[in-house]
Short mmCIF file of C-alpha atoms in Angstrom, two decimals:
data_model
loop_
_atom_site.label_atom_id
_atom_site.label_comp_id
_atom_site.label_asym_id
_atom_site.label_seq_id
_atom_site.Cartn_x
_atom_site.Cartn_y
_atom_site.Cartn_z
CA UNK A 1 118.18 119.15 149.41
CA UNK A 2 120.04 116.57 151.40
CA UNK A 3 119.35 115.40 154.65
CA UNK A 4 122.46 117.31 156.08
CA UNK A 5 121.14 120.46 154.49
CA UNK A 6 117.83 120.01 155.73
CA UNK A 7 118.23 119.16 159.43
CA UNK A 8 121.81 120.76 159.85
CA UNK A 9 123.60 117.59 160.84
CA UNK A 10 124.85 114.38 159.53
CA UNK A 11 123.96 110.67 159.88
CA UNK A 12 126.18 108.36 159.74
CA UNK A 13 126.77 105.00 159.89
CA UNK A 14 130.13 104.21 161.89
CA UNK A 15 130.50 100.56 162.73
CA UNK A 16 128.36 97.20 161.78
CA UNK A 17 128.44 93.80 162.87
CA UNK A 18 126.53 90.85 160.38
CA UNK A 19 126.48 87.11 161.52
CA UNK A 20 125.67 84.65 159.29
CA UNK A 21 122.15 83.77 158.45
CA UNK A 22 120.70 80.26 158.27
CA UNK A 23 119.76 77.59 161.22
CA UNK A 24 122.19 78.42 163.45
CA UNK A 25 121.30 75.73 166.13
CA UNK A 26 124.16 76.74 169.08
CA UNK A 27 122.59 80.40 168.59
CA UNK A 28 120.20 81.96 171.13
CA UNK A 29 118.55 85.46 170.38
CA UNK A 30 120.77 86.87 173.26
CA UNK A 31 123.99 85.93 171.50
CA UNK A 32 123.08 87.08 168.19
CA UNK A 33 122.31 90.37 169.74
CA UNK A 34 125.54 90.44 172.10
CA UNK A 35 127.89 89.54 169.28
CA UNK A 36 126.43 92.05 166.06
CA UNK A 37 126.06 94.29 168.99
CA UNK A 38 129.81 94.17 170.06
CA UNK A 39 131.01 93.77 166.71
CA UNK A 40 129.31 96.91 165.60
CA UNK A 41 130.39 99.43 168.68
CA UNK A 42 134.25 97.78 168.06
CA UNK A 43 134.42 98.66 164.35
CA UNK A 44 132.76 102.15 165.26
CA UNK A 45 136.22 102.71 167.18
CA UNK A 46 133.71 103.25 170.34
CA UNK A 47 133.77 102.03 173.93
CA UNK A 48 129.89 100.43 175.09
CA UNK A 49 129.97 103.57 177.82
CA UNK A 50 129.90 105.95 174.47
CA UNK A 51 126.92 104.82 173.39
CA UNK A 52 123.51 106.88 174.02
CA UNK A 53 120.63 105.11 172.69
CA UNK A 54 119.55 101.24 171.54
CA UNK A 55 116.71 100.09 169.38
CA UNK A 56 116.03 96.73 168.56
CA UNK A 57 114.33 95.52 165.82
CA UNK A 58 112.48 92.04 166.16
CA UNK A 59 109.14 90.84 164.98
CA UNK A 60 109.05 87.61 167.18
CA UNK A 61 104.72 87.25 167.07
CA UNK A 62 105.02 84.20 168.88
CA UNK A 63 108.49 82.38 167.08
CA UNK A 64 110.66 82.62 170.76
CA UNK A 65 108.78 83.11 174.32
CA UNK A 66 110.77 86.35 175.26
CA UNK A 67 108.60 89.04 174.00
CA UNK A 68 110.87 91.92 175.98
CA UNK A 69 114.64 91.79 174.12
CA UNK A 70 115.20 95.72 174.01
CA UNK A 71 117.73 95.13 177.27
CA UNK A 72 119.75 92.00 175.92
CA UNK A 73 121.81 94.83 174.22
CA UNK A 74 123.01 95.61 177.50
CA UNK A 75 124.58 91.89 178.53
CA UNK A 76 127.48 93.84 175.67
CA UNK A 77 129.21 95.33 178.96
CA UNK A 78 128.64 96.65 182.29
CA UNK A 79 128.92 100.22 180.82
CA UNK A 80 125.93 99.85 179.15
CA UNK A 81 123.63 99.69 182.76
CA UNK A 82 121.12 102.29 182.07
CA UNK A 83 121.51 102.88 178.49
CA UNK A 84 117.58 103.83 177.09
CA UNK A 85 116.62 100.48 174.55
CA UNK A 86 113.48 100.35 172.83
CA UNK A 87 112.37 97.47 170.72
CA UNK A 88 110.90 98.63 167.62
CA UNK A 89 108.16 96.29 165.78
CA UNK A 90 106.81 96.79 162.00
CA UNK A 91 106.31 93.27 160.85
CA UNK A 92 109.33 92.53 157.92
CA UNK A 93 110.42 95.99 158.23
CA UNK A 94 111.20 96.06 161.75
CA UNK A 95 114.94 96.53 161.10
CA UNK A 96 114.40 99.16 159.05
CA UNK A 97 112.10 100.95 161.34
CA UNK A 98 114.61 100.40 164.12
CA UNK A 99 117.02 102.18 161.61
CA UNK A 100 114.55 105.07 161.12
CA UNK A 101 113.79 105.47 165.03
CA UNK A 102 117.36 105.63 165.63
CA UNK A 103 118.13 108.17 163.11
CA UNK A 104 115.13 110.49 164.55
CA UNK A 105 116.96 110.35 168.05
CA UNK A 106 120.03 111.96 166.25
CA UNK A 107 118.32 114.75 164.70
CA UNK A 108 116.35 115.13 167.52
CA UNK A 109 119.59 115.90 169.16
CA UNK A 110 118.35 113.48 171.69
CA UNK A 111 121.37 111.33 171.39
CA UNK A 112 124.51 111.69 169.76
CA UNK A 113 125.77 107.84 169.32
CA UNK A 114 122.97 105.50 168.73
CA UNK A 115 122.69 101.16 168.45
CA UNK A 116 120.95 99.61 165.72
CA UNK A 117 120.29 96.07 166.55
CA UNK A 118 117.57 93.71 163.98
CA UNK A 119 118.02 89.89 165.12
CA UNK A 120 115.53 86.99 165.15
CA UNK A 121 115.18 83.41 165.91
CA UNK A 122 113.23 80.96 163.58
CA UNK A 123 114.17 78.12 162.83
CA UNK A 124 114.00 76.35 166.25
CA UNK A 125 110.23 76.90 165.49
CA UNK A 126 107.92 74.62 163.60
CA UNK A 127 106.41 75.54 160.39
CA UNK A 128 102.83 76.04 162.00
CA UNK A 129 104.17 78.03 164.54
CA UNK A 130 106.31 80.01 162.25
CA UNK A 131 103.67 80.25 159.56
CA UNK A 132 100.82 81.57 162.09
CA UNK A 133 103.69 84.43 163.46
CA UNK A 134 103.91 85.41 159.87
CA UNK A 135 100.34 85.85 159.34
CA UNK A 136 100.16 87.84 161.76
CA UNK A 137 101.11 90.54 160.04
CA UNK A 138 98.23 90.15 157.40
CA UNK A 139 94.42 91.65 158.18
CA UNK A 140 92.51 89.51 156.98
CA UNK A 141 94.66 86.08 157.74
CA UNK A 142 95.71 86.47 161.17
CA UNK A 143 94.70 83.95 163.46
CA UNK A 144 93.58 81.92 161.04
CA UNK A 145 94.40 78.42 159.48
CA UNK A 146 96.44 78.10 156.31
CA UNK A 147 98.16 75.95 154.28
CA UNK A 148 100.27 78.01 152.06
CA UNK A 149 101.11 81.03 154.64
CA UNK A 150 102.50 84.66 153.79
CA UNK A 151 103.71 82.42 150.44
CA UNK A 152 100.05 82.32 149.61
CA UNK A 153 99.23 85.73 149.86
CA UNK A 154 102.35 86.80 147.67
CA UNK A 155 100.75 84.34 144.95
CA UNK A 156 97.89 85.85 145.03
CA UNK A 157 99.84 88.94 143.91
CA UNK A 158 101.23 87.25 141.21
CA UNK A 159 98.04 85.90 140.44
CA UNK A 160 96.80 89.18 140.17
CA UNK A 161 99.60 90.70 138.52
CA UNK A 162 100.01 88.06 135.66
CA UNK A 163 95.91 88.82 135.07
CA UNK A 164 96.79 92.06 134.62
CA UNK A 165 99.92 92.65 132.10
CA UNK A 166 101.50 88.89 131.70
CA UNK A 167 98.89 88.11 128.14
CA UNK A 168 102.00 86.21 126.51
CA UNK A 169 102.48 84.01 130.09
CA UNK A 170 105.74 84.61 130.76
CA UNK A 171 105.69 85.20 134.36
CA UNK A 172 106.90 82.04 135.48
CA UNK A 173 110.21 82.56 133.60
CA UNK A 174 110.55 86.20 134.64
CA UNK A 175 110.38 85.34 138.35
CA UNK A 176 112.73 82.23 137.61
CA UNK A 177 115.17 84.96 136.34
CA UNK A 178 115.61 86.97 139.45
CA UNK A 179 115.76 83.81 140.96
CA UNK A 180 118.26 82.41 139.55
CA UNK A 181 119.93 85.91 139.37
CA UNK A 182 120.07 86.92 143.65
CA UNK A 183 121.25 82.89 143.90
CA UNK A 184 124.10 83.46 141.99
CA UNK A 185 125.03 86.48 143.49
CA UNK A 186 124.34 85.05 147.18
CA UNK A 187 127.29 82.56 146.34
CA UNK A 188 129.73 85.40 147.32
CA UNK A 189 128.35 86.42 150.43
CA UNK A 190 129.78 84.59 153.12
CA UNK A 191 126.90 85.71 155.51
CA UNK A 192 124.17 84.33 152.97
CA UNK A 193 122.43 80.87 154.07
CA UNK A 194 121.74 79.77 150.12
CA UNK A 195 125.34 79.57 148.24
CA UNK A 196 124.48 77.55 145.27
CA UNK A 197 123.77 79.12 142.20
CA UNK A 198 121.10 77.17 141.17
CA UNK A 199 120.56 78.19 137.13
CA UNK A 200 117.77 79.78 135.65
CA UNK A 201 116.57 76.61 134.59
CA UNK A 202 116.21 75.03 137.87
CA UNK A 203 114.91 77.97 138.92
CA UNK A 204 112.03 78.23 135.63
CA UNK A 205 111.26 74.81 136.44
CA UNK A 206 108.46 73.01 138.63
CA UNK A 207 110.62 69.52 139.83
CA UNK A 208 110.40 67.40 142.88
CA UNK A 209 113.02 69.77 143.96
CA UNK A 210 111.43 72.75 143.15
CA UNK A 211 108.19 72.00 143.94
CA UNK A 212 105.26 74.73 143.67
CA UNK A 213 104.43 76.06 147.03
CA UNK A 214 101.60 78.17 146.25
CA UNK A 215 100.63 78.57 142.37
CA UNK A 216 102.43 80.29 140.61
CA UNK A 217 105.15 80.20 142.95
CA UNK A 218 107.88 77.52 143.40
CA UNK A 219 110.02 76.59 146.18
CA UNK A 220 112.98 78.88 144.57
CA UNK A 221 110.29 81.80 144.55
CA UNK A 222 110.48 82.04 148.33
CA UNK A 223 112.76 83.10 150.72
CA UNK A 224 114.13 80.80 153.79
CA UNK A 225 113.52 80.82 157.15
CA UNK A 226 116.31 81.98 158.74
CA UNK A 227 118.25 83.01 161.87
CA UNK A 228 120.31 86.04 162.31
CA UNK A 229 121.22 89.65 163.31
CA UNK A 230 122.83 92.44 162.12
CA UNK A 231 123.94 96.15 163.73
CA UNK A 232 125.08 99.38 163.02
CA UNK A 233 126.01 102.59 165.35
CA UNK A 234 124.74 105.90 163.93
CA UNK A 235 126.18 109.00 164.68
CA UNK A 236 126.73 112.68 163.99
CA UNK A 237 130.39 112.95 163.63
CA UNK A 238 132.87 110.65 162.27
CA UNK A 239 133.94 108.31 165.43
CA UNK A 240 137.70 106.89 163.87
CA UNK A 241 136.23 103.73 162.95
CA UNK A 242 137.76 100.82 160.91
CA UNK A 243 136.54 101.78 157.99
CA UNK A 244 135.29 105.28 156.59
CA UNK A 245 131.79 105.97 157.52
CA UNK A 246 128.41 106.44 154.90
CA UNK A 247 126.48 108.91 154.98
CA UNK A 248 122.32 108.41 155.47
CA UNK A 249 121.89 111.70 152.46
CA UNK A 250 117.75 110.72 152.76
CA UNK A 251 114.92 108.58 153.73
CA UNK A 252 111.66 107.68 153.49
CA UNK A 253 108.35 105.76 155.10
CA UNK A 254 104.78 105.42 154.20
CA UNK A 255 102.35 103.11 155.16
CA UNK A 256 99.03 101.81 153.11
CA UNK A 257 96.28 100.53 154.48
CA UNK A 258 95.61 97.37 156.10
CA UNK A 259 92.50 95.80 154.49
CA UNK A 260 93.08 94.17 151.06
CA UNK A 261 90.14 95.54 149.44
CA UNK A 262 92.30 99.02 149.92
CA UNK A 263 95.04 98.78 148.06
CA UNK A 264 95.26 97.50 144.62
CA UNK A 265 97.41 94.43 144.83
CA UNK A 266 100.03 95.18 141.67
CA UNK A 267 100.62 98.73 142.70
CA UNK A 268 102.70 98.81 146.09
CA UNK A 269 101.70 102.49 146.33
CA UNK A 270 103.04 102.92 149.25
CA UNK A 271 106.26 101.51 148.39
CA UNK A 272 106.43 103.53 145.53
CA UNK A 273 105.41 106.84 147.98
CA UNK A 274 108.53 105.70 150.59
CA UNK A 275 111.17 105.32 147.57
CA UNK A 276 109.95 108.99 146.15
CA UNK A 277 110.22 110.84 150.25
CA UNK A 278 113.85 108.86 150.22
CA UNK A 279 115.16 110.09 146.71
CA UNK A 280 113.54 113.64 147.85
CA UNK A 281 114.96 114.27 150.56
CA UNK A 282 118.81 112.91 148.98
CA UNK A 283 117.94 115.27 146.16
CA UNK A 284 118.87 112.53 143.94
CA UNK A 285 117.34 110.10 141.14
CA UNK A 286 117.22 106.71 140.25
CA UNK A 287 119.75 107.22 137.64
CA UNK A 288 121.98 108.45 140.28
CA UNK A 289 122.47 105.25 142.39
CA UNK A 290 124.74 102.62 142.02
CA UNK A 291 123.53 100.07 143.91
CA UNK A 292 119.73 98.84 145.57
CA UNK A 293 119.14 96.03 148.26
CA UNK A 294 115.69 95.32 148.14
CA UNK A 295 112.86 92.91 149.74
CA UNK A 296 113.06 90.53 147.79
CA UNK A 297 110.85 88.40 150.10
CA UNK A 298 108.86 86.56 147.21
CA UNK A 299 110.74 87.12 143.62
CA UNK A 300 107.44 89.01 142.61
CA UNK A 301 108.46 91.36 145.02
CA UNK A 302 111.33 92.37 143.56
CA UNK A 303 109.60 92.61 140.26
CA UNK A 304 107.30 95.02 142.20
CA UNK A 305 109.84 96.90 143.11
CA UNK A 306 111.41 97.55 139.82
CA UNK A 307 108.14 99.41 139.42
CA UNK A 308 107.50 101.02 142.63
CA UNK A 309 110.94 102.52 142.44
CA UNK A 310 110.62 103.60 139.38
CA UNK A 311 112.66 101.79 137.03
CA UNK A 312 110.01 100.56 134.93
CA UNK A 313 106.42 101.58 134.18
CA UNK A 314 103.46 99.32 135.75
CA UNK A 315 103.64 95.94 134.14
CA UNK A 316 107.13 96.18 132.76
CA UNK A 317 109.15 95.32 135.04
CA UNK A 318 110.36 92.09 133.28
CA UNK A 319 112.71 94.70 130.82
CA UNK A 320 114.70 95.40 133.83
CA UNK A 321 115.83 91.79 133.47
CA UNK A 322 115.58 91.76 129.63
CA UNK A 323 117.78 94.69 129.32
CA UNK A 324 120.50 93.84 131.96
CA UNK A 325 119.74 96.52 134.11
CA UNK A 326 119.41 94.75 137.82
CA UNK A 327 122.61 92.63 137.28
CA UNK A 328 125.84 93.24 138.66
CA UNK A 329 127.26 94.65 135.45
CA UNK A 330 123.78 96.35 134.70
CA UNK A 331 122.79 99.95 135.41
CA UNK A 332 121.31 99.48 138.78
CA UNK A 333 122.34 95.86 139.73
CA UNK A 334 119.34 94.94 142.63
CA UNK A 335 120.70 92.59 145.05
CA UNK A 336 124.32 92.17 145.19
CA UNK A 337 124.05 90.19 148.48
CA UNK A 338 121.88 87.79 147.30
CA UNK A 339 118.84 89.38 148.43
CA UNK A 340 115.92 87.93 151.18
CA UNK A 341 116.28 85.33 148.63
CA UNK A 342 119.25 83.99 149.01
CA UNK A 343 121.09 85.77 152.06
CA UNK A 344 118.15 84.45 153.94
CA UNK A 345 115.37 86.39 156.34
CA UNK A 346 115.20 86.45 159.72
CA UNK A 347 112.63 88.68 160.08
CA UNK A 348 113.98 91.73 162.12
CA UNK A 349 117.15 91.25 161.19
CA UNK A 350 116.44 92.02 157.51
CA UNK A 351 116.34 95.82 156.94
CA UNK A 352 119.66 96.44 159.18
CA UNK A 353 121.21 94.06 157.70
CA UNK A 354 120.30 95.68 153.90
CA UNK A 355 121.87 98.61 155.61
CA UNK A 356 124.93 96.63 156.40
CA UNK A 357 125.77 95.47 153.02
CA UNK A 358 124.96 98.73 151.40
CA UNK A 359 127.21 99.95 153.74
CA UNK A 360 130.48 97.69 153.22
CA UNK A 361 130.06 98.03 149.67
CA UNK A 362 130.51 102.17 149.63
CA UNK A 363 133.15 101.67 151.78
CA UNK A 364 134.67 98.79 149.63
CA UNK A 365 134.77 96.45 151.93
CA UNK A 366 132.17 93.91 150.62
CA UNK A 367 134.95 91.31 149.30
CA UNK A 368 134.17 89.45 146.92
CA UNK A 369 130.56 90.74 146.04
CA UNK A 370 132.28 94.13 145.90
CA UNK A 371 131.55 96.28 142.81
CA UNK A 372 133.52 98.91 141.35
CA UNK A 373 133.76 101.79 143.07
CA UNK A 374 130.65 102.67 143.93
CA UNK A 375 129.47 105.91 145.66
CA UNK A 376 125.77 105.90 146.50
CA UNK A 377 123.21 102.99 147.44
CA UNK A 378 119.08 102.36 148.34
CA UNK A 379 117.77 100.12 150.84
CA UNK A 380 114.09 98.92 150.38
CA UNK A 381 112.40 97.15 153.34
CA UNK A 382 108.57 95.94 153.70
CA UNK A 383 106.70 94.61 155.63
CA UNK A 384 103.40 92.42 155.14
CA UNK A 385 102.49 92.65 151.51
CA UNK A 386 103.32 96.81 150.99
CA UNK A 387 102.03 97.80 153.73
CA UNK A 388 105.04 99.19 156.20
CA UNK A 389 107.49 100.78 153.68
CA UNK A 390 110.99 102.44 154.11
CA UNK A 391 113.65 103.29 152.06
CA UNK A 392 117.43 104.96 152.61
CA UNK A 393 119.87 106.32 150.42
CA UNK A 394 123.31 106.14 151.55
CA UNK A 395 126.41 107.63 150.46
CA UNK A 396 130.10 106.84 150.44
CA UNK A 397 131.79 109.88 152.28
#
């Protein structure tokens, strides 16, 4: 049973706007809002007056001084005095929660035309500043010193994970792989802030260049910190936009719980509980997507996710590489933009902007990372390490 059949309407996504992602210096959060914001009501064929409803997804903890950015939607256009905005918060996954929150409004039948906006502003920020914002979204770190950050506490995943199932010690190379894998593929977004395809053996390889950040992983195992936003309008009816719209057919959110000693650190549990509510409620399978944009925060995330989602048992998810599967010609290719990795990862701007380029590639718009024809995509958000989960399935209409 589809979302349509279940709730007796349709979701749809009508319009986006994407800036680029990187330091963008001449960039305040206020313009990166206005201009996904106006890009995204334009391409929905909509006037700002015809919209009902804003979220806004930002994380912030402490990386700009304005705390309050729900109404910055509104410096759009006059016709917008009024409009209901909300900022929505959920660490990393704050897009995606925006996303979700939106969504709700429409089956609520609360609204009928609702703006999507992630965006955040990090790079203006030191590394101590940005580091403690980050760790604030981990129990047992927040508020407190540390040298390696939210990189350290993905290590100690790995860590735990190659204790676990990596006997032959190969996990260094299998993290290398993806990469080396969502660099290559980054090179043909034009929003991404890496474009260099970098090689899998730059990317296997501890160097002065690719220097280990927090053992086991290197420099190339983390994702930047970026600026950057991202929108969408949602609605319940096609609104004669530039393109055709998708169609949100499920999705899902769980969340596990917060103290480390409560989840077991190679499972993702709740992860893998948000991917099986989303495929659920689509009434589909694994085997029937074409496409997944995942967070890809740390490239033993992804590897985690190949799990969680199902594509591989616990401890396996290296064949998904092996066999070809996650590439662009594979089965499921995982990261067509270039992932967290290299599209970059301003914080709230993340999950909408997963939803973005899902989005332009079932509507065939993606350029050149376009792939052939395909008619039904998952988006994968997270934020801290598993802990706020939420997947989509979207489908070309």
């Amino acid at each position: 049973m589809s979302l349509q059949e279940q709730f007796g309407k349709d979701v749809l996504i009508t319009g986006w706007g994407h800036s680029p992602f990187g330091k963008l210096a001449d960039e305040t959060l206020e313009s990166l809002i206005v201009k996904v914001a106006t890009d995204a009501i334009s391409t929905a064929g909509l006037e700002p007056g015809q919209i009902d409803e804003i979220y806004v997804g930002h994380f912030n903890s402490g990386m700009v001084p304005l705390a309050f950015p729900s109404s910055l939607a509104l410096q759009v256009s006059p016709e917008l005095a009024n409009v209901p905005a909300t900022r929505v918060e959920n660490a990393c996954a704050s897009g995606s929660a925006a996303f979700q929150q939106g969504t709700k409004s429409l089956l609520a039948g609360t609204a009928g035309t609702v703006l999507v906006i992630g965006a955040e502003k990090m790079t203006h920020a030191g590394a101590d500043v940005v580091g403690a914002g980050l760790l604030g979204a981990d129990y047992e770190m927040a508020g407190r010193p540390s040298t390696t950050g939210f990189t350290g506490l993905f290590a100690e995943v790995a860590q735990h994970y190659a204790k676990r199932y990596d006997a032959e010690g190969k996990l260094g190379d299998v993290l290398g792989s993806i990469a080396a894998k969502n660099h290559r593929n980054g090179v043909d977004n034009p929003y991404a802030q890496l474009r260099k395809d970098l090689g899998e053996e730059f990317c296997r390889t501890v160097s002065d260049k690719n220097p280990v950040v927090a053992d086991p992983l290197r420099r190339t195992d983390c994702s930047p910190v970026s600026d950057g936003a991202a929108a969408v309008v949602l609605s319940t009816a096609p609104t004669g936009g530039a393109t055709a719209p998708v169609r949100l057919a499920g999705f899902g959110h769980a969340n596990d719980f917060f103290p480390a000693d409560r989840r077991d650190p190679t499972a993702f549990e709740a992860t893998r509980v948000s991917w099986q509510r989303a495929l659920a409620m689509a009434g589909v399978g694994l085997e029937d997507l074409d496409l997944a944009e995942v967070h890809d925060c740390f490239t033993i995330a992804e590897l985690l996710m190949y799990e969680a989602m199902g594509l591989t048992e616990a401890g396996q998810g290296a064949r998904a590489l092996e066999e070809g599967w996650v590439y662009k010609d594979g089965k499921l290719p995982v990261n067509v933009s270039g992932g967290l990795k290299s599209k970059g990862h301003p914080v709230g701007a993340t999950g909408v902007s997963q939803h973005v380029l899902a989005a332009m590639q079932l509507t065939g718009t993606a350029g050149a990372m376009q792939l052939a024809n395909p008619r039904r995509a998952a988006v994968q958000n997270m934020g801290g390490v598993g802990i706020a989960n939420y997947v989509s399935v979207l489908e070309a209409v």
